[in-house]
Amino acid sequence: MLKVAIRGLLAHKWRLLTTFLAVALGVAFVGGVLVLSDTMNKSFDDLFADVYRDTDAVVRSTETIGSDFGDVRAGVPIELVDVVRAADGVAAADPSIEGYARVVDKDGDPVGNPAMGAPTFGGNWTDIDELNPFDIVDGRPPEAPGEIVIDRGTAKDAGYEVGDRVTVQTQAAAEEFEVVGIAAFGTADSPGGTTYVLWTIDEAQRLVGEPDRVAAVAAVAEDGLSQAELAERIEAALADAGAERVEVLTGEEITEETQTEIKESLGFLTTFLLVFAFIAVFVGTFVIYNSFAIIVAQRTRELALLRAIGARRRQVRRAVVVEALLIGLVGAVVGFLGGLGLATFLGDFFDLPPGSLAVLPTSVATALITGVVVTVASAAVPAWRASRVRPVAAMRDVSVDTAGESRIRLAIGLVGVVVGVTAVVVGAVGGDLPTVGIGVAVVFLGLLFVSPGLARPVSRVLGAPLARLAGATGRLAQVNAGRNPKRTSATAQALMIGVGLVSFVFVINSSIRLSIDRTLEESFTGDFVIDSGTFGVVGLPPQIADEVAELPEVEVVAPVRWSPAFVDFAPGEGDEGDLGDDTGVAGATAGAFELLDLLVVEGDADLGPGEVVVNVDTAEDHGLGLGDEVRVSFLDDRRPEEARVARVAGIYDDTRAAGGIGSVVVSLDDWSAALPNASDIQVFVQLADGVSVAEAEPVIEELVEPYATAEVQSVEEYKETLGSQLDILLNLVIGLLVLAIVIAMLGIANTIAMSILERTRELGLLRAVGMRRRQLRAAIRWEAIIIALYGTVLGLAFGLFGGWGVVRVLRDDGFTEFSVPVATLAVLAVLAAVLGLVSAWLPAWRASRMDVLDAVSTE
Amino acid sequence: MENPAATPPTSGDLQDAPATATAAPPAARAVKATKVYGQGPTAVVALDEIDLDVEAGRFTAIMGPSGSGKSTLMHCMAGLDYLTSGQVFIGDQDLGALSEDELTLLRRDRVGFVFQAFNLVPTLSAIENITLPLTLAGRKPDQGWLDSVVAATGLADRLDHRPSELSGGQQQRVAVARALVSRPQIIFADEPTGNLDSRSGSEILEFMRRAVQDMGQTIVMVTHDPVAASYADVAIFLADGRIVDRMDQPTAERVLDRIKRFGE
C-alpha cells in the first residue's frame, strides 16, 4: 500500500501543490520565528559575554522595584567606590553610571528612539580596559567636563566627527558637548544598535546619575584571584564599611543574569510572534483538510476498487495517511528552509550581526514536527472517510463529493452560537472578561459547525445580485458556490479566521481611538500637551515646564510625573524596614486636576508639601480618609524615612475619565526633594484668556526648540499621537495576520482548481453549447468571489461581535465608546473579494483553455 | 428570463431555420474532410477525404462500426474538433476560418448538441438548462417558441426540477429541447439513445423526428443502433474513415442488413 500511496501522491502532485504551500508557509513562519529567537538569544549572549568578559565582580543595590518597563534597581552610594577600590584583592574598580541620553543630529532630530527600538544610553567612560567594552577608534577618551565619546554607529548615523559640537539630551537637560572621541564595540559599531554617549565619571553622574550615587561598581581582581574569592573579599570590605542593602556578584553571575533577563524579555517577542505563526498554521489545517477531503471524494472509485480486490480498511486509511505524511514532511522541510530566509531577513531588520543564524536542533524539530503533525492530523478525517468507501462504489458511476450539510452538525453549531452569544452578552454587560473570552471561543466553534449549513443559503443570497447582473455566468457561480457546502465552508472558514481577527483588531483600535477622542474632548480643558514622543518611556527636563510657565500667553502649566515607588498605606510603629507595596505613583499640581477636569470628591487637590491625593478606589481599598497618613518611598529616595510620610489631602474620582492621573498623586515639591534629577512625563498647558492656539503655538515651539525630544501638540495633534501609538501595534498585528489570509486565499485557489477538475465534463458541455471562454472564466471567478465574501461575512460578524464584547466588558477601563470603522471594514471586504478573484485567476484561465472535446469525452 | 413580452428572435439569418424547401442549400457540408491522428508510421487516418452534404430540414443518421470515424466526423462538422485538411461548413460558413471564440459563438447561435450522457448542467433546473444557450448569449427566449418546445418535451410540469430528479429519458428530452430552443441551423446528436432503455430511446427519437417534421429542424445523429437510424430520413454509412453507402428512408431491417455486410 505504500506504493499505492506514493503513486497516488505522484499522480496528483499538482493537486497537492497548494497543500504543500499551506504547510510550507506555516512552517516557514514557525521556523523563522524560532530561529530568529535562537539567533537573538545567541547574539545577546555573545554581547554580554563580551561586555563582562574581564569584569570579575559587580557591586550593586539589593533594592528593586517592579514597573511596567521591567525592574528598576536602586543605586550604590558613591563612597562605596573607594571602599571597593581599597578592598583586598581588587586590582582596579570603577563606578558604572548609566541612564537615558540621546544625541541630537545636525537637523535637530534625536538619534534613535528607545520607545521603538534599541535603548539610547549615556554613561561614564572608564580608563580600566578590562571594564570597558569600547575601544577608541578615533580621537581620545573624555578628560574634562564638556567632552564626550560617542559610539561609531551614532557617529555614522548623525554624520559626526571628532571636534564637532553636539547637543545631547538627557532626562534632566539638553546641553552641548564636544566630541573628542569615537568608540567601537569590538568589531561592531555599537552593541546591538544601542546608542552611547560617554562622559567622564563626574559628568555622567551630573547628567544621568544622582549626585552621590552610582548604578554599580565593577571590579577587576588581582592576578591569580578567582572571581568567587574576590567577591568574598569585597563583601567583607563592604561589611566593614557598614554598607547596607548591597550585594556582590561575580562576573559570571552578572553575565548569566543579564543574559537570562534578555532572554526573558525576548521571550515575549517570540511568544507574540509564535501566536501569529500558529494562527497561520491553524488556517493551513483547513486548506489541508479540504485538499484531502476533495481528493478522497474524487478517488472514490479507485479506493473502492482497491477495497474490492482485497485492500483492508486499515490499508486504505494508511495509504491516505502516508500521503499526508509525505506531503507534510516535504512541506515542512521546504518551509523550514524558507524560515531560515525569513530569520535572516528579520535579523537584518533587527540589526543582528549578519551570517550568524543560530539553528538549534530543538527549533528544527519543533518546526518539522509541527508541519508533519498538522498535516497528518488535518488529513485524519478524510483518511477515515476513505476507509469507509464501500467496494460496491467501484461499480457505480463517476462519483463526486456531494456530502451535504448534516442536520445534527447544524443543530450543534446553532446551539454553540446561541450559547456563545449569550455568554458574550451576559459577560459583557456584567463586566466579566473571562466569560466574554469563553463565549467568543464558543461562538467561533459554533460557526465552524454551522457554516456548512449556511454555505448554500448564504451563497444564494450573496450570488443573487450576481445572477441578476451577470446573467448565466453569475447564476452558475451562485449555484456552484453552494454546491458542496462542506467544501465551500471549509474554504471560507480559513478566510473567516484571518478576516475575523483583523476586523476584531480594527474594531478595538477604532473604539479606543474614539474613546480617547471623546475623553479628551469632554474632559481636557487645556490647549497644548508637551510630550517626549517616547510614549512615556523617558521624560522631559523640568525646565521646560518652568520656562513655559513664564510666558505671558500661558495661564496654567501642569507637569505630570510618573514613577514606580513603594507605598505604605498605613505607616506606623513596628514596620521599620518595610517600605510598602510596589505602586505606580504620579506627581502633579492642582493644575493637572483642573485641566483634566478631574472631580475632587473630598478635600482638595492643591498638593502642598506633605500632601497626597488618592483616587476613590485606592481610598476604598485601603480605608483612607482625609488626614490619614501614607508613606511614599522612591528608589534612592533622598529624604529620611520619617520625611516621606504625607497626609491624604484629597480624594478624586477617576472613573469618569480615561484613567485619571494615577492612584496616588504626590506633590511636586516632595517629588523633587526625593529625586532631584526627576523629569516630567508630560506637561499640560492652558493659554490665557484671549490668546489663540495659533498665536501661542510658535512661541511655545520656539521656547522648547533646544529640547530636541519635546513635542508641542495641540489637542488635535495629541489625539493623533495617542492614536498613532495604537496604529503601530495595529499595523504590526495586521502585518502578521497577512500570512493567514494569504494561506486562506491559497485555499480558495485550491478548492476552485479541484472543483473544476471534478466538473471537467460539465464545463466541456457548457463550452460545447456556446459558453465563451471569458464567460467561463467569469463564472469561475465569480464563484471564488462568492466564497471569499462568505468567509469575509463570517469573519466580519465574528470580529465585530467579539470586538463589541471586549469593548463593552472593558467599559470601565477606558473603552467608553464602541466604534465600527465602517469604511475600513468595507475596504477589507472589497479586498477579500479582490483576493478571491486573484486566487481564482489561474484555475479559471486553465479551465478556459481546456479542450472541449476532451472534456466532453472524459469519463 | 420568462418575460412573455420578450422580443422574438430578430432578423439575423442565424435563427432562420430552413423551415421549408428540400431544395435549399445544405445545412452543413464537408469537403475532402481529412483527420489524421498522430504522425509518421503510427499515424491513424480517422477521416479520409470525406465529402458530405447535410440536407437542410432532414434527419440524417450517420452509421458505422466503432472506429469508422463517425464521431470524429460529427465533432469536426460541429466545430468541436479540427480537421487535418479539407473544409467543413455550417451553412456557407467555413469553420476553418473561424477563431476559437468565433467557433464558440457559432456553436452557441447556430448549432445544437445532444450528447450520449452527461448532457445537462446538474446545478441548473430543467428550464434553466433548456434556456442556457440563450442566457449565455444574453438573449430573451421567444416565449411562443419556448412554449412549443417545452410542450413538445411533455415536461411542462417538471421544469423546476434538477436533472438528478428526472429520469434518463426525461433528461435527454430536456437536452433536445435545449438544442432546439435557439433554433439552430443544425443539431448534432451523438448516440442520444445510447444510455437509455428502448422505450425512453424511442420517445427521444420520436421527439427528434417531430422536430424535423413539424419544426423544420435539421438534425444529424451519430448512432450504431439500426432502430435509431430507422427514424432518420437518410442514413450515411461510414467505414475506415470513408462514406461507403447512403440509404434513403432507412428501416431497421435494411440498415441491419447493410451493417452485416461491413464484416465481409
PDB file of N, CA, C and O in Angstrom, chain A residues 471-473 475-476 479-480 483 759 761-775 848 851-853 856-857, chain B residues 37 75 80-81 100-101 104-105 107-108 113 115 117-125 128-129 132-133 135-137 162 178:
ATOM      1  N   GLY A 471     -26.035  37.515 -15.443  1.00  0.00           N
ATOM      2  CA  GLY A 471     -26.734  36.518 -16.242  1.00  0.00           C
ATOM      3  C   GLY A 471     -26.279  35.103 -15.966  1.00  0.00           C
ATOM      4  O   GLY A 471     -26.099  34.702 -14.823  1.00  0.00           O
ATOM      5  N   ALA A 472     -26.065  34.368 -17.050  1.00  0.00           N
ATOM      6  CA  ALA A 472     -25.769  32.942 -16.928  1.00  0.00           C
ATOM      7  C   ALA A 472     -24.520  32.704 -16.103  1.00  0.00           C
ATOM      8  O   ALA A 472     -24.485  31.798 -15.267  1.00  0.00           O
ATOM      9  N   THR A 473     -23.476  33.510 -16.313  1.00  0.00           N
ATOM     10  CA  THR A 473     -22.237  33.276 -15.566  1.00  0.00           C
ATOM     11  C   THR A 473     -22.478  33.485 -14.077  1.00  0.00           C
ATOM     12  O   THR A 473     -21.996  32.713 -13.245  1.00  0.00           O
ATOM     13  N   ARG A 475     -25.309  33.245 -12.479  1.00  0.00           N
ATOM     14  CA  ARG A 475     -26.193  32.194 -11.974  1.00  0.00           C
ATOM     15  C   ARG A 475     -25.402  30.909 -11.716  1.00  0.00           C
ATOM     16  O   ARG A 475     -25.572  30.258 -10.686  1.00  0.00           O
ATOM     17  N   LEU A 476     -24.516  30.561 -12.638  1.00  0.00           N
ATOM     18  CA  LEU A 476     -23.707  29.355 -12.456  1.00  0.00           C
ATOM     19  C   LEU A 476     -22.796  29.491 -11.249  1.00  0.00           C
ATOM     20  O   LEU A 476     -22.646  28.562 -10.461  1.00  0.00           O
ATOM     21  N   VAL A 479     -24.863  28.988  -8.050  1.00  0.00           N
ATOM     22  CA  VAL A 479     -25.208  27.614  -7.686  1.00  0.00           C
ATOM     23  C   VAL A 479     -23.956  26.787  -7.392  1.00  0.00           C
ATOM     24  O   VAL A 479     -23.961  25.939  -6.514  1.00  0.00           O
ATOM     25  N   ASN A 480     -22.867  27.067  -8.105  1.00  0.00           N
ATOM     26  CA  ASN A 480     -21.651  26.283  -7.863  1.00  0.00           C
ATOM     27  C   ASN A 480     -21.056  26.550  -6.488  1.00  0.00           C
ATOM     28  O   ASN A 480     -20.511  25.652  -5.858  1.00  0.00           O
ATOM     29  N   ARG A 483     -22.670  24.466  -4.002  1.00  0.00           N
ATOM     30  CA  ARG A 483     -22.827  23.103  -4.469  1.00  0.00           C
ATOM     31  C   ARG A 483     -22.282  22.056  -3.506  1.00  0.00           C
ATOM     32  O   ARG A 483     -22.891  21.023  -3.287  1.00  0.00           O
ATOM     33  N   ARG A 759     -15.436  18.976 -12.387  1.00  0.00           N
ATOM     34  CA  ARG A 759     -16.538  19.368 -13.266  1.00  0.00           C
ATOM     35  C   ARG A 759     -16.106  19.434 -14.722  1.00  0.00           C
ATOM     36  O   ARG A 759     -16.745  20.127 -15.521  1.00  0.00           O
ATOM     37  N   ARG A 761     -16.329  17.616 -17.289  1.00  0.00           N
ATOM     38  CA  ARG A 761     -17.315  17.317 -18.329  1.00  0.00           C
ATOM     39  C   ARG A 761     -18.391  18.383 -18.397  1.00  0.00           C
ATOM     40  O   ARG A 761     -18.832  18.779 -19.476  1.00  0.00           O
ATOM     41  N   GLU A 762     -18.784  18.841 -17.235  1.00  0.00           N
ATOM     42  CA  GLU A 762     -19.820  19.859 -17.200  1.00  0.00           C
ATOM     43  C   GLU A 762     -19.347  21.142 -17.881  1.00  0.00           C
ATOM     44  O   GLU A 762     -20.070  21.773 -18.650  1.00  0.00           O
ATOM     45  N   LEU A 763     -18.101  21.493 -17.585  1.00  0.00           N
ATOM     46  CA  LEU A 763     -17.561  22.699 -18.205  1.00  0.00           C
ATOM     47  C   LEU A 763     -17.434  22.497 -19.709  1.00  0.00           C
ATOM     48  O   LEU A 763     -17.689  23.413 -20.502  1.00  0.00           O
ATOM     49  N   GLY A 764     -17.056  21.266 -20.095  1.00  0.00           N
ATOM     50  CA  GLY A 764     -16.965  20.964 -21.519  1.00  0.00           C
ATOM     51  C   GLY A 764     -18.324  21.115 -22.180  1.00  0.00           C
ATOM     52  O   GLY A 764     -18.452  21.677 -23.273  1.00  0.00           O
ATOM     53  N   LEU A 765     -19.352  20.621 -21.503  1.00  0.00           N
ATOM     54  CA  LEU A 765     -20.711  20.734 -22.028  1.00  0.00           C
ATOM     55  C   LEU A 765     -21.088  22.202 -22.218  1.00  0.00           C
ATOM     56  O   LEU A 765     -21.615  22.604 -23.259  1.00  0.00           O
ATOM     57  N   LEU A 766     -20.770  23.003 -21.191  1.00  0.00           N
ATOM     58  CA  LEU A 766     -21.097  24.418 -21.271  1.00  0.00           C
ATOM     59  C   LEU A 766     -20.403  25.069 -22.471  1.00  0.00           C
ATOM     60  O   LEU A 766     -20.993  25.857 -23.201  1.00  0.00           O
ATOM     61  N   ARG A 767     -19.138  24.701 -22.635  1.00  0.00           N
ATOM     62  CA  ARG A 767     -18.393  25.269 -23.757  1.00  0.00           C
ATOM     63  C   ARG A 767     -18.997  24.774 -25.071  1.00  0.00           C
ATOM     64  O   ARG A 767     -19.106  25.526 -26.035  1.00  0.00           O
ATOM     65  N   ALA A 768     -19.433  23.500 -25.100  1.00  0.00           N
ATOM     66  CA  ALA A 768     -19.983  22.941 -26.340  1.00  0.00           C
ATOM     67  C   ALA A 768     -21.274  23.654 -26.726  1.00  0.00           C
ATOM     68  O   ALA A 768     -21.513  23.891 -27.901  1.00  0.00           O
ATOM     69  N   VAL A 769     -22.075  23.990 -25.739  1.00  0.00           N
ATOM     70  CA  VAL A 769     -23.334  24.651 -26.098  1.00  0.00           C
ATOM     71  C   VAL A 769     -23.158  26.158 -26.211  1.00  0.00           C
ATOM     72  O   VAL A 769     -24.133  26.891 -26.283  1.00  0.00           O
ATOM     73  N   GLY A 770     -21.933  26.620 -26.208  1.00  0.00           N
ATOM     74  CA  GLY A 770     -21.723  28.002 -26.608  1.00  0.00           C
ATOM     75  C   GLY A 770     -21.270  28.955 -25.527  1.00  0.00           C
ATOM     76  O   GLY A 770     -21.353  30.162 -25.703  1.00  0.00           O
ATOM     77  N   MET A 771     -20.769  28.453 -24.399  1.00  0.00           N
ATOM     78  CA  MET A 771     -20.231  29.382 -23.405  1.00  0.00           C
ATOM     79  C   MET A 771     -18.851  29.816 -23.877  1.00  0.00           C
ATOM     80  O   MET A 771     -18.009  28.990 -24.212  1.00  0.00           O
ATOM     81  N   ARG A 772     -18.642  31.127 -23.890  1.00  0.00           N
ATOM     82  CA  ARG A 772     -17.358  31.631 -24.362  1.00  0.00           C
ATOM     83  C   ARG A 772     -16.330  31.469 -23.257  1.00  0.00           C
ATOM     84  O   ARG A 772     -16.659  31.368 -22.090  1.00  0.00           O
ATOM     85  N   ARG A 773     -15.067  31.483 -23.690  1.00  0.00           N
ATOM     86  CA  ARG A 773     -14.001  31.318 -22.705  1.00  0.00           C
ATOM     87  C   ARG A 773     -14.103  32.345 -21.592  1.00  0.00           C
ATOM     88  O   ARG A 773     -13.962  32.051 -20.426  1.00  0.00           O
ATOM     89  N   ARG A 774     -14.346  33.595 -22.013  1.00  0.00           N
ATOM     90  CA  ARG A 774     -14.343  34.591 -20.937  1.00  0.00           C
ATOM     91  C   ARG A 774     -15.562  34.478 -20.041  1.00  0.00           C
ATOM     92  O   ARG A 774     -15.521  34.839 -18.872  1.00  0.00           O
ATOM     93  N   GLN A 775     -16.638  33.913 -20.601  1.00  0.00           N
ATOM     94  CA  GLN A 775     -17.793  33.672 -19.739  1.00  0.00           C
ATOM     95  C   GLN A 775     -17.473  32.602 -18.712  1.00  0.00           C
ATOM     96  O   GLN A 775     -17.837  32.702 -17.551  1.00  0.00           O
ATOM     97  N   SER A 848     -10.500  27.548 -18.848  1.00  0.00           N
ATOM     98  CA  SER A 848     -10.983  28.096 -20.113  1.00  0.00           C
ATOM     99  C   SER A 848     -10.151  27.609 -21.288  1.00  0.00           C
ATOM    100  O   SER A 848     -10.573  27.688 -22.432  1.00  0.00           O
ATOM    101  N   ASP A 851      -9.525  21.562 -23.650  1.00  0.00           N
ATOM    102  CA  ASP A 851     -10.065  21.132 -24.919  1.00  0.00           C
ATOM    103  C   ASP A 851     -11.505  20.660 -24.723  1.00  0.00           C
ATOM    104  O   ASP A 851     -11.779  19.791 -23.914  1.00  0.00           O
ATOM    105  N   VAL A 852     -12.410  21.278 -25.463  1.00  0.00           N
ATOM    106  CA  VAL A 852     -13.827  20.997 -25.269  1.00  0.00           C
ATOM    107  C   VAL A 852     -14.128  19.514 -25.487  1.00  0.00           C
ATOM    108  O   VAL A 852     -14.809  18.876 -24.697  1.00  0.00           O
ATOM    109  N   LEU A 853     -13.557  18.982 -26.556  1.00  0.00           N
ATOM    110  CA  LEU A 853     -13.857  17.600 -26.922  1.00  0.00           C
ATOM    111  C   LEU A 853     -13.355  16.630 -25.860  1.00  0.00           C
ATOM    112  O   LEU A 853     -14.060  15.723 -25.427  1.00  0.00           O
ATOM    113  N   VAL A 856     -15.599  16.812 -22.871  1.00  0.00           N
ATOM    114  CA  VAL A 856     -16.898  16.169 -23.023  1.00  0.00           C
ATOM    115  C   VAL A 856     -16.742  14.648 -22.998  1.00  0.00           C
ATOM    116  O   VAL A 856     -17.579  13.928 -22.484  1.00  0.00           O
ATOM    117  N   SER A 857     -15.632  14.170 -23.534  1.00  0.00           N
ATOM    118  CA  SER A 857     -15.493  12.726 -23.615  1.00  0.00           C
ATOM    119  C   SER A 857     -14.722  12.131 -22.441  1.00  0.00           C
ATOM    120  O   SER A 857     -14.540  10.932 -22.367  1.00  0.00           O
TER     121      SER A 857
ATOM    122  N   TYR B  37      -4.723  11.271 -36.880  1.00  0.00           N
ATOM    123  CA  TYR B  37      -4.186  11.320 -35.514  1.00  0.00           C
ATOM    124  C   TYR B  37      -2.765  10.813 -35.534  1.00  0.00           C
ATOM    125  O   TYR B  37      -2.462   9.807 -36.158  1.00  0.00           O
ATOM    126  N   HIS B  75     -17.851  15.558 -34.688  1.00  0.00           N
ATOM    127  CA  HIS B  75     -17.146  16.565 -33.888  1.00  0.00           C
ATOM    128  C   HIS B  75     -16.544  17.648 -34.764  1.00  0.00           C
ATOM    129  O   HIS B  75     -16.590  18.828 -34.434  1.00  0.00           O
ATOM    130  N   LEU B  80     -16.253  21.208 -32.874  1.00  0.00           N
ATOM    131  CA  LEU B  80     -15.647  20.814 -31.599  1.00  0.00           C
ATOM    132  C   LEU B  80     -14.220  20.332 -31.804  1.00  0.00           C
ATOM    133  O   LEU B  80     -13.423  20.294 -30.883  1.00  0.00           O
ATOM    134  N   ASP B  81     -13.913  19.928 -33.024  1.00  0.00           N
ATOM    135  CA  ASP B  81     -12.589  19.388 -33.295  1.00  0.00           C
ATOM    136  C   ASP B  81     -12.122  19.969 -34.636  1.00  0.00           C
ATOM    137  O   ASP B  81     -12.928  20.508 -35.400  1.00  0.00           O
ATOM    138  N   GLU B 100     -11.193  30.546 -32.224  1.00  0.00           N
ATOM    139  CA  GLU B 100     -11.799  29.777 -31.148  1.00  0.00           C
ATOM    140  C   GLU B 100     -13.069  30.461 -30.632  1.00  0.00           C
ATOM    141  O   GLU B 100     -14.108  29.831 -30.445  1.00  0.00           O
ATOM    142  N   ASP B 101     -12.983  31.759 -30.432  1.00  0.00           N
ATOM    143  CA  ASP B 101     -14.137  32.451 -29.884  1.00  0.00           C
ATOM    144  C   ASP B 101     -15.286  32.509 -30.888  1.00  0.00           C
ATOM    145  O   ASP B 101     -16.448  32.352 -30.533  1.00  0.00           O
ATOM    146  N   THR B 104     -17.000  29.297 -30.857  1.00  0.00           N
ATOM    147  CA  THR B 104     -17.875  29.194 -29.699  1.00  0.00           C
ATOM    148  C   THR B 104     -19.211  29.873 -29.984  1.00  0.00           C
ATOM    149  O   THR B 104     -20.287  29.329 -29.691  1.00  0.00           O
ATOM    150  N   LEU B 105     -19.127  31.064 -30.571  1.00  0.00           N
ATOM    151  CA  LEU B 105     -20.353  31.800 -30.865  1.00  0.00           C
ATOM    152  C   LEU B 105     -21.192  31.048 -31.900  1.00  0.00           C
ATOM    153  O   LEU B 105     -22.419  31.024 -31.831  1.00  0.00           O
ATOM    154  N   ARG B 107     -21.254  27.823 -32.289  1.00  0.00           N
ATOM    155  CA  ARG B 107     -21.903  26.714 -31.583  1.00  0.00           C
ATOM    156  C   ARG B 107     -23.100  27.215 -30.799  1.00  0.00           C
ATOM    157  O   ARG B 107     -24.159  26.598 -30.781  1.00  0.00           O
ATOM    158  N   ARG B 108     -22.903  28.368 -30.190  1.00  0.00           N
ATOM    159  CA  ARG B 108     -23.955  28.899 -29.339  1.00  0.00           C
ATOM    160  C   ARG B 108     -25.189  29.285 -30.162  1.00  0.00           C
ATOM    161  O   ARG B 108     -26.315  29.016 -29.766  1.00  0.00           O
ATOM    162  N   PHE B 113     -26.586  20.721 -29.634  1.00  0.00           N
ATOM    163  CA  PHE B 113     -25.938  19.452 -29.330  1.00  0.00           C
ATOM    164  C   PHE B 113     -26.813  18.586 -28.450  1.00  0.00           C
ATOM    165  O   PHE B 113     -27.465  19.076 -27.533  1.00  0.00           O
ATOM    166  N   PHE B 115     -25.766  15.061 -26.396  1.00  0.00           N
ATOM    167  CA  PHE B 115     -24.733  14.048 -26.176  1.00  0.00           C
ATOM    168  C   PHE B 115     -25.340  12.759 -25.636  1.00  0.00           C
ATOM    169  O   PHE B 115     -26.494  12.712 -25.232  1.00  0.00           O
ATOM    170  N   ALA B 117     -24.417  11.079 -22.885  1.00  0.00           N
ATOM    171  CA  ALA B 117     -24.642  11.132 -21.438  1.00  0.00           C
ATOM    172  C   ALA B 117     -24.114  12.460 -20.919  1.00  0.00           C
ATOM    173  O   ALA B 117     -23.421  13.183 -21.627  1.00  0.00           O
ATOM    174  N   PHE B 118     -24.427  12.725 -19.692  1.00  0.00           N
ATOM    175  CA  PHE B 118     -23.971  13.938 -19.042  1.00  0.00           C
ATOM    176  C   PHE B 118     -24.267  15.140 -19.911  1.00  0.00           C
ATOM    177  O   PHE B 118     -23.397  15.883 -20.328  1.00  0.00           O
ATOM    178  N   ASN B 119     -25.526  15.277 -20.165  1.00  0.00           N
ATOM    179  CA  ASN B 119     -25.974  16.225 -21.157  1.00  0.00           C
ATOM    180  C   ASN B 119     -26.426  17.535 -20.568  1.00  0.00           C
ATOM    181  O   ASN B 119     -26.603  18.514 -21.263  1.00  0.00           O
ATOM    182  N   LEU B 120     -26.650  17.540 -19.253  1.00  0.00           N
ATOM    183  CA  LEU B 120     -27.226  18.718 -18.611  1.00  0.00           C
ATOM    184  C   LEU B 120     -26.301  19.225 -17.503  1.00  0.00           C
ATOM    185  O   LEU B 120     -25.507  18.462 -16.954  1.00  0.00           O
ATOM    186  N   VAL B 121     -26.462  20.502 -17.192  1.00  0.00           N
ATOM    187  CA  VAL B 121     -25.709  21.057 -16.073  1.00  0.00           C
ATOM    188  C   VAL B 121     -26.465  20.690 -14.799  1.00  0.00           C
ATOM    189  O   VAL B 121     -27.611  21.107 -14.622  1.00  0.00           O
ATOM    190  N   PRO B 122     -25.833  19.915 -13.920  1.00  0.00           N
ATOM    191  CA  PRO B 122     -26.588  19.334 -12.798  1.00  0.00           C
ATOM    192  C   PRO B 122     -27.121  20.362 -11.812  1.00  0.00           C
ATOM    193  O   PRO B 122     -28.059  20.082 -11.086  1.00  0.00           O
ATOM    194  N   THR B 123     -26.497  21.526 -11.785  1.00  0.00           N
ATOM    195  CA  THR B 123     -26.908  22.504 -10.780  1.00  0.00           C
ATOM    196  C   THR B 123     -28.062  23.383 -11.252  1.00  0.00           C
ATOM    197  O   THR B 123     -28.623  24.138 -10.467  1.00  0.00           O
ATOM    198  N   LEU B 124     -28.393  23.282 -12.523  1.00  0.00           N
ATOM    199  CA  LEU B 124     -29.459  24.146 -13.039  1.00  0.00           C
ATOM    200  C   LEU B 124     -30.741  23.339 -13.208  1.00  0.00           C
ATOM    201  O   LEU B 124     -30.705  22.129 -13.465  1.00  0.00           O
ATOM    202  N   SER B 125     -31.871  24.022 -13.087  1.00  0.00           N
ATOM    203  CA  SER B 125     -33.157  23.342 -13.252  1.00  0.00           C
ATOM    204  C   SER B 125     -33.372  23.015 -14.728  1.00  0.00           C
ATOM    205  O   SER B 125     -32.628  23.491 -15.603  1.00  0.00           O
ATOM    206  N   GLU B 128     -33.859  26.039 -16.790  1.00  0.00           N
ATOM    207  CA  GLU B 128     -32.611  26.804 -16.908  1.00  0.00           C
ATOM    208  C   GLU B 128     -31.665  26.124 -17.899  1.00  0.00           C
ATOM    209  O   GLU B 128     -30.939  26.788 -18.640  1.00  0.00           O
ATOM    210  N   ASN B 129     -31.680  24.797 -17.899  1.00  0.00           N
ATOM    211  CA  ASN B 129     -30.866  24.066 -18.861  1.00  0.00           C
ATOM    212  C   ASN B 129     -31.352  24.320 -20.285  1.00  0.00           C
ATOM    213  O   ASN B 129     -30.554  24.516 -21.194  1.00  0.00           O
ATOM    214  N   LEU B 132     -30.355  27.697 -21.465  1.00  0.00           N
ATOM    215  CA  LEU B 132     -28.943  28.036 -21.246  1.00  0.00           C
ATOM    216  C   LEU B 132     -28.264  28.715 -22.445  1.00  0.00           C
ATOM    217  O   LEU B 132     -27.614  29.755 -22.277  1.00  0.00           O
ATOM    218  N   PRO B 133     -28.419  28.176 -23.675  1.00  0.00           N
ATOM    219  CA  PRO B 133     -27.727  28.834 -24.792  1.00  0.00           C
ATOM    220  C   PRO B 133     -28.183  30.277 -24.971  1.00  0.00           C
ATOM    221  O   PRO B 133     -27.391  31.146 -25.334  1.00  0.00           O
ATOM    222  N   THR B 135     -29.402  32.288 -22.472  1.00  0.00           N
ATOM    223  CA  THR B 135     -28.883  33.129 -21.389  1.00  0.00           C
ATOM    224  C   THR B 135     -27.391  33.369 -21.563  1.00  0.00           C
ATOM    225  O   THR B 135     -26.890  34.438 -21.233  1.00  0.00           O
ATOM    226  N   LEU B 136     -26.683  32.373 -22.087  1.00  0.00           N
ATOM    227  CA  LEU B 136     -25.261  32.595 -22.348  1.00  0.00           C
ATOM    228  C   LEU B 136     -25.082  33.718 -23.361  1.00  0.00           C
ATOM    229  O   LEU B 136     -24.131  34.487 -23.288  1.00  0.00           O
ATOM    230  N   ALA B 137     -26.013  33.781 -24.301  1.00  0.00           N
ATOM    231  CA  ALA B 137     -25.913  34.818 -25.323  1.00  0.00           C
ATOM    232  C   ALA B 137     -26.513  36.123 -24.827  1.00  0.00           C
ATOM    233  O   ALA B 137     -26.445  37.137 -25.516  1.00  0.00           O
ATOM    234  N   ARG B 162     -34.351  19.560 -10.808  1.00  0.00           N
ATOM    235  CA  ARG B 162     -32.947  19.409 -11.192  1.00  0.00           C
ATOM    236  C   ARG B 162     -32.801  18.145 -12.033  1.00  0.00           C
ATOM    237  O   ARG B 162     -33.597  17.205 -11.866  1.00  0.00           O
ATOM    238  N   ARG B 178     -33.160  21.856 -25.241  1.00  0.00           N
ATOM    239  CA  ARG B 178     -32.114  22.872 -25.178  1.00  0.00           C
ATOM    240  C   ARG B 178     -31.503  23.092 -26.572  1.00  0.00           C
ATOM    241  O   ARG B 178     -31.220  24.209 -26.982  1.00  0.00           O
TER     242      ARG B 178
END
